[in-house]
XYZ file of C-alpha atoms in Angstrom:
343
model
C -16.463 22.203 207.686
C -19.825 23.858 207.337
C -23.171 22.438 208.462
C -26.852 22.534 207.391
C -30.012 21.760 209.298
C -32.039 18.723 208.260
C -35.709 18.674 209.424
C -36.319 16.142 212.188
C -32.625 15.714 213.118
C -31.201 17.376 216.240
C -27.718 18.160 215.069
C -26.876 20.249 211.922
C -25.133 17.824 209.515
C -21.788 18.367 207.826
C -22.013 19.631 204.198
C -19.652 16.798 203.290
C -20.641 13.412 204.766
C -19.035 9.989 204.737
C -20.683 7.236 202.616
C -19.686 4.172 204.520
C -20.152 1.927 201.485
C -16.652 2.956 200.328
C -15.027 1.251 203.317
C -17.483 -1.545 203.931
C -17.809 -3.065 200.383
C -15.152 -3.990 197.797
C -16.502 -1.684 195.149
C -13.958 1.091 195.834
C -10.990 -0.857 197.120
C -10.765 -0.274 200.949
C -10.423 -3.833 202.210
C -8.384 -3.104 205.235
C -10.716 -2.758 208.336
C -8.173 -0.850 210.316
C -7.705 1.655 207.515
C -11.509 1.896 207.215
C -11.905 2.666 210.901
C -9.000 5.174 210.771
C -10.674 7.041 207.914
C -14.028 7.106 209.766
C -12.433 8.430 212.886
C -10.367 10.978 211.066
C -13.330 12.199 209.206
C -14.874 13.372 212.498
C -11.847 14.288 214.532
C -9.715 15.915 211.917
C -12.172 17.171 209.393
C -15.461 17.944 211.146
C -17.605 15.413 209.406
C -20.546 14.290 211.578
C -22.893 12.814 208.978
C -22.353 9.117 208.210
C -24.503 7.235 205.713
C -24.517 3.428 205.732
C -26.881 0.509 205.107
C -27.643 -2.872 206.490
C -26.833 -4.494 203.081
C -23.247 -3.043 202.951
C -21.091 -6.021 203.615
C -24.105 -7.881 205.093
C -24.145 -5.654 208.205
C -20.518 -4.691 208.180
C -21.314 -1.134 207.111
C -23.130 -0.686 210.415
C -20.804 -2.601 212.756
C -17.635 -0.934 211.443
C -19.224 2.428 212.094
C -20.049 1.445 215.648
C -16.555 0.158 216.192
C -14.955 3.372 214.881
C -17.314 6.038 216.308
C -19.459 4.298 218.980
C -18.158 6.494 221.764
C -19.228 9.635 219.786
C -22.900 8.688 219.366
C -24.327 11.984 220.663
C -21.971 13.934 218.397
C -22.687 12.265 215.030
C -25.663 11.763 212.746
C -26.190 8.222 211.528
C -28.241 7.385 208.367
C -28.851 3.754 207.463
C -31.101 1.934 205.033
C -33.515 -0.975 204.972
C -35.645 -2.954 202.576
C -33.401 -5.687 201.338
C -33.475 -9.198 202.865
C -29.767 -9.418 203.700
C -30.084 -13.065 204.636
C -31.462 -14.164 201.312
C -29.147 -15.890 198.905
C -27.671 -13.624 196.337
C -28.175 -14.747 192.713
C -24.557 -13.984 191.920
C -21.958 -14.514 194.653
C -19.035 -13.894 192.316
C -19.323 -10.122 191.957
C -21.779 -8.450 189.612
C -24.661 -6.346 190.714
C -27.638 -8.689 191.115
C -30.184 -7.616 193.597
C -31.477 -9.238 196.782
C -35.167 -9.621 197.334
C -36.941 -6.676 199.081
C -39.379 -6.907 201.994
C -41.679 -3.993 202.873
C -44.249 -5.533 205.289
C -44.409 -3.974 208.804
C -42.786 -6.953 210.533
C -39.844 -6.923 208.197
C -39.345 -3.148 208.589
C -39.356 -3.488 212.324
C -37.016 -6.429 212.274
C -34.605 -4.443 210.052
C -34.711 -1.511 212.426
C -34.035 -3.596 215.503
C -31.172 -5.445 213.861
C -29.605 -2.145 212.641
C -29.924 -0.700 216.178
C -28.017 -3.735 217.490
C -25.231 -3.562 214.900
C -24.893 0.184 215.363
C -24.958 -0.205 219.187
C -27.396 2.631 219.646
C -31.006 3.085 220.700
C -31.994 5.411 217.862
C -31.256 5.970 214.175
C -31.231 9.543 212.998
C -32.283 8.842 209.385
C -33.844 5.558 208.267
C -34.030 5.264 204.478
C -35.927 2.874 202.162
C -33.186 1.439 200.038
C -33.780 1.475 196.247
C -37.491 1.440 196.837
C -39.978 1.181 193.969
C -43.164 3.250 193.747
C -45.171 0.505 195.420
C -43.146 0.780 198.618
C -42.845 4.630 198.641
C -46.563 5.087 198.437
C -47.534 2.107 200.720
C -49.692 3.122 203.683
C -48.273 0.119 205.611
C -44.706 1.276 205.047
C -45.403 4.876 205.887
C -47.448 4.117 208.987
C -44.807 1.673 210.261
C -42.118 4.368 209.903
C -44.375 6.894 211.742
C -44.826 4.357 214.568
C -41.025 3.792 214.791
C -40.587 7.618 214.946
C -43.177 7.935 217.714
C -41.378 5.176 219.688
C -38.107 7.120 219.409
C -36.312 4.411 217.475
C -35.848 6.712 214.409
C -35.747 10.437 214.129
C -36.550 10.820 210.438
C -37.115 8.723 207.388
C -36.876 8.945 203.621
C -35.816 7.164 200.455
C -32.385 6.420 199.027
C -33.214 6.296 195.309
C -31.572 3.911 192.868
C -31.556 4.932 189.189
C -31.930 1.445 187.859
C -34.974 0.526 189.926
C -36.854 3.810 190.089
C -35.745 7.356 189.713
C -37.690 10.424 188.632
C -41.272 9.473 189.490
C -40.112 7.670 192.594
C -38.019 10.673 193.572
C -40.973 13.020 193.267
C -43.113 10.610 195.306
C -40.421 10.366 198.010
C -40.163 14.206 198.304
C -43.916 14.375 198.632
C -44.525 11.551 201.147
C -41.372 11.291 203.259
C -38.938 13.694 204.975
C -36.053 13.467 202.464
C -34.592 11.737 199.438
C -31.131 10.640 198.639
C -30.243 11.186 194.917
C -27.382 10.976 192.501
C -26.370 14.490 191.420
C -23.248 15.663 189.656
C -22.131 17.749 186.692
C -22.304 14.689 184.344
C -25.658 13.322 185.755
C -27.851 16.337 186.036
C -31.191 14.703 185.091
C -33.515 13.979 186.734
C -31.675 15.578 189.703
C -32.525 19.065 188.444
C -36.248 18.415 188.607
C -35.992 16.632 192.000
C -34.001 19.546 193.447
C -36.623 22.024 192.228
C -39.375 19.909 193.794
C -37.483 19.664 197.075
C -36.871 23.389 197.226
C -40.509 24.121 196.524
C -41.818 21.674 199.142
C -39.200 22.421 201.784
C -37.800 18.868 201.724
C -34.202 17.792 202.319
C -31.911 16.007 199.870
C -28.640 14.141 200.269
C -26.519 13.863 197.094
C -24.197 10.980 196.392
C -21.801 10.091 193.538
C -20.689 13.722 193.161
C -17.657 12.612 191.160
C -19.444 10.431 188.664
C -17.478 7.263 189.341
C -14.111 9.021 189.229
C -14.683 11.197 186.207
C -14.829 14.371 188.296
C -12.041 13.724 190.769
C -9.265 12.642 188.468
C -9.218 8.989 189.534
C -10.705 7.453 186.397
C -8.189 6.031 183.953
C -9.720 5.038 180.586
C -6.861 2.611 180.014
C -7.315 0.769 183.228
C -9.369 -2.415 183.516
C -11.853 -2.509 186.412
C -12.912 -5.940 187.624
C -16.487 -6.984 188.420
C -16.236 -5.926 192.083
C -15.473 -2.334 191.125
C -18.387 0.105 190.629
C -16.808 1.614 187.497
C -17.188 -1.693 185.721
C -20.954 -1.138 185.631
C -20.725 2.124 183.687
C -20.968 1.833 179.900
C -17.576 2.541 178.227
C -19.129 4.909 175.725
C -20.751 6.885 178.515
C -17.483 7.209 180.406
C -15.790 8.374 177.230
C -18.484 11.008 176.729
C -18.048 11.978 180.333
C -14.329 12.548 179.782
C -15.167 14.876 176.886
C -17.587 16.829 179.109
C -15.002 17.208 181.824
C -12.800 19.068 179.459
C -15.533 21.720 179.319
C -15.644 22.183 183.096
C -12.158 23.736 183.385
C -13.590 27.126 184.236
C -14.840 25.707 187.500
C -11.406 24.875 188.936
C -8.584 26.258 186.767
C -7.192 29.460 188.100
C -9.399 29.107 191.282
C -8.858 27.913 194.791
C -10.806 24.739 193.998
C -9.706 21.368 192.695
C -11.983 19.616 190.169
C -13.127 17.261 192.975
C -14.019 20.199 195.241
C -15.802 21.966 192.430
C -17.934 18.894 191.810
C -19.022 18.907 195.479
C -19.756 22.655 195.475
C -22.019 22.116 192.385
C -24.434 20.098 194.539
C -24.079 22.406 197.511
C -25.226 25.327 195.388
C -28.797 24.124 196.201
C -29.985 24.849 199.726
C -32.189 21.739 199.523
C -29.076 19.531 199.374
C -27.964 19.245 203.013
C -24.920 16.972 202.546
C -22.845 15.452 199.744
C -21.393 11.957 199.956
C -18.156 11.554 197.999
C -16.398 8.241 197.812
C -13.605 8.312 200.407
C -10.881 5.722 200.175
C -7.746 7.479 201.394
C -6.635 10.223 203.771
C -5.702 12.289 200.749
C -9.088 12.419 199.183
C -10.759 12.692 202.670
C -8.683 15.842 203.222
C -9.477 17.237 199.744
C -13.191 16.567 199.853
C -13.674 17.684 203.414
C -12.176 21.056 202.491
C -14.670 21.748 199.724
C -17.090 23.809 201.751
C -14.313 26.260 202.691
C -13.518 26.905 199.071
C -15.142 29.677 196.996
C -18.787 28.734 196.256
C -19.770 28.553 192.614
C -20.931 31.840 191.367
C -24.242 32.602 189.607
C -22.328 33.115 186.403
C -20.598 29.741 186.782
C -23.878 27.945 187.434
C -25.419 29.653 184.453
C -22.578 28.439 182.224
C -23.017 24.940 183.636
C -26.687 25.015 182.672
C -25.970 26.361 179.212
C -23.407 23.590 178.550
C -25.840 20.968 179.780
C -28.767 22.146 177.671
C -26.607 22.755 174.558
C -25.425 19.194 174.114
C -24.146 17.362 177.183
C -27.616 16.474 178.233
C -28.105 14.323 175.037
C -24.555 12.988 175.037
C -24.727 11.709 178.574
C -27.977 9.715 178.552
C -28.387 6.314 180.127
C -25.342 6.218 182.374
C -26.300 2.741 183.727
C -27.478 1.183 180.442
C -25.267 -1.888 180.858
C -25.968 -2.403 184.569
C -26.425 -5.966 185.884
C -29.190 -5.057 188.326
C -32.169 -7.327 187.795
C -35.204 -6.027 189.769
C -36.822 -8.725 191.852
C -40.447 -8.982 192.964
C -41.260 -7.221 196.182
C -41.526 -9.839 198.896
C -44.187 -9.128 201.633
C -44.517 -12.565 203.188
């Protein structure tokens, strides 16, 4: 494993991190808590991962409690990122799956309450990285939100703060605002979803801000796990991708062979290295559901980095047709934005 420094955080963080949503929600299939804790423990002990990204909304708090159960005795050796903004006690509009959204709360009292509850679930007295979860522009630019986060930082309850961006509820403009006004942004970036990530990466590099990249494998298209003949039920993330987009993605994947064929990389490792080609991206969060893909993805930083010629060819392919073919990857998403709640 290799590590990169993130402003405001004491420990350098692993270039490949662990997105806890893959073991705390049903969207990727890990429903066994003992397996989940085993994977989390192995990530640190066997593969050198020390960056763990979770959220209060994952499993209604489970994403934080399971991390504490698995790694609580290693608190000073790991970096914990969590998220806030959703009222996790509100009634979800659709309890039978789907992707409907809980109401959000951005007033100072709610932010403080979220922080205190996350601290309790994580069994710690500080959070390394506290992220606004799928925030709209109103929250990202709110003086009340930013001042509250600064106060929490001064009090030692958080080390750093930023925004975990959601493409369906705010993306390019919100990403640029997050880079300008906070310490970092978490973005989707992969070979098949390069916009608006390209512009956000350029802005972060220019302003000296940090980024974390998630979904490096484009819902299974870039790690070999997507089967176009398989049916995914409503609890699976891949169910929320348009079929035509997934088909276009498979066509694009065929053009990426030069990144992994006759090299020391697998396609899944090449996809991670694509994001790590930017110094602004401090860690990449693949979806980890087994010891096999944990081992494969964790080894990515040790493989040959993508060369300048390879990155140039990636850009040429993107601009010559893939960019147009792969528009609107979430066009059939079921997210319904809800009004911001500040009461």
